[in-house]
Amino acid sequence: MGKAPEPLTDREQAFLRAFARALMTVPRELDADLMRGEGMSASEYFTLMHLSEVPGRSLRMSDLATAAGLSVSGMTRIVQRLEAQGFVRRGKSTCDGRSWNAVLTDAGFQRLTEAWPTHLASVRRHVIDHLGDVDLEAFTAAVLQFASDGCVIGERADSASAG
Amino acid sequence: MGKAPEPLTDREQAFLRAFARALMTVPRELDADLMRGEGMSASEYFTLMHLSEVPGRSLRMSDLATAAGLSVSGMTRIVQRLEAQGFVRRGKSTCDGRSWNAVLTDAGFQRLTEAWPTHLASVRRHVIDHLGDVDLEAFTAAVLQFASDGCVIGERADSASAG
DNA sequence: CCGTGATACTTGACGTCGCAAGTAACCTGG
DNA sequence: CCAGGTTACTTGCGACGTCAAGTATCACGG
């Protein structure tokens, strides 16, 4: 990581400043809304969300961590909490004894369904409502590339998972 | 925070997914780069940065916290760390005995100057380089509004500050 | 001048997350 | 079949940031 001679244009700097601010505040607001309204952290919500969107509602721990953008150990703790609440069940993978699948339970799906409106409202209020007339396609394409150091998600757990 | 009937368009959902991911990963990457390259956390870097950009290089604790998007107590800890390293000095405000000003020292300014290229390179790599052909003006204007719950920064410390 | 309430910061207790080390399971070569 | 290396997850530890409570200062009313 050598010296970077090019010192950013004014436009880039202005954007960066705004983006840095959003990076600090948005997650906190989203998390706070979810916590106040549903007693659930954003990490937990996103974990349930990712599980709900996958065939079999089942994902390997590491894939789940990758999907949620957390470390594997962080995901371990979250799943422990969710399991204690009965929202997630864990089963050994049938094809790889090292792997554990996190499986969304009916109660977990129910919980997600309940929490969804709160999160939706929060997201609208803090983000969507401020999009104005930006080109969403271009915006999305750009943001998708941010901090992309070889993060390919794709993988999915084998649908079977022993109790 | 009642029910939100409108369930987001596909475009909005795709954007949100990308943005949520960036929200999780970008700060971590930026922080990690800064830590690896300079042994300094992003919070510390931004604190020094905000101080360096203000007349007198001096800011009240609470204004500094607001500027950096952290809680006041969080800023207390950061300034404690920076002070221990000699990058920041603290002085009682001359006009309000309750207020403390954080003042950037020459060593602190020097440190910021050293760390700057590392951070710049990191920011380029993780964000700027991926902007493609988005309309930066519109993008900035939108992002600037995210999570804006009455956050006006403006305030500045009185330039005097007793040793 | 002094009491009451508000304001500015600090400190203590707590929760979360990441890294590094540890354990278990897989897999390849002999 | 088993030794050695790799992979998947969990646990110990430390760093960081928030909330709540505590301390010092200010500002207003009597």
PDB file of C-alpha atoms (C1' of nucleotides) in Angstrom, chain C residues 2-3 5 13 16-17 19-20 23 25 28-30:
ATOM      1  C1'  DC C   2     -28.224  30.697  47.615  1.00  0.00           C
ATOM      2  C1'  DG C   3     -31.195  26.910  45.885  1.00  0.00           C
ATOM      3  C1'  DG C   5     -32.775  22.671  37.521  1.00  0.00           C
ATOM      4  C1'  DA C  13     -21.317  -1.877  33.782  1.00  0.00           C
ATOM      5  C1'  DT C  16     -21.125  -7.203  20.677  1.00  0.00           C
ATOM      6  C1'  DC C  17     -17.645  -8.363  17.454  1.00  0.00           C
ATOM      7  C1'  DC C  19      -8.739 -12.399  15.991  1.00  0.00           C
ATOM      8  C1'  DA C  20      -6.159 -16.266  17.530  1.00  0.00           C
ATOM      9  C1'  DT C  23     -11.254 -29.160  18.748  1.00  0.00           C
ATOM     10  C1'  DA C  25     -13.980 -33.994  10.926  1.00  0.00           C
ATOM     11  C1'  DT C  28      -4.946 -37.475   0.399  1.00  0.00           C
ATOM     12  C1'  DG C  29      -0.669 -40.355   0.092  1.00  0.00           C
ATOM     13  C1'  DG C  30       1.941 -44.060   1.630  1.00  0.00           C
TER      14       DG C  30
END
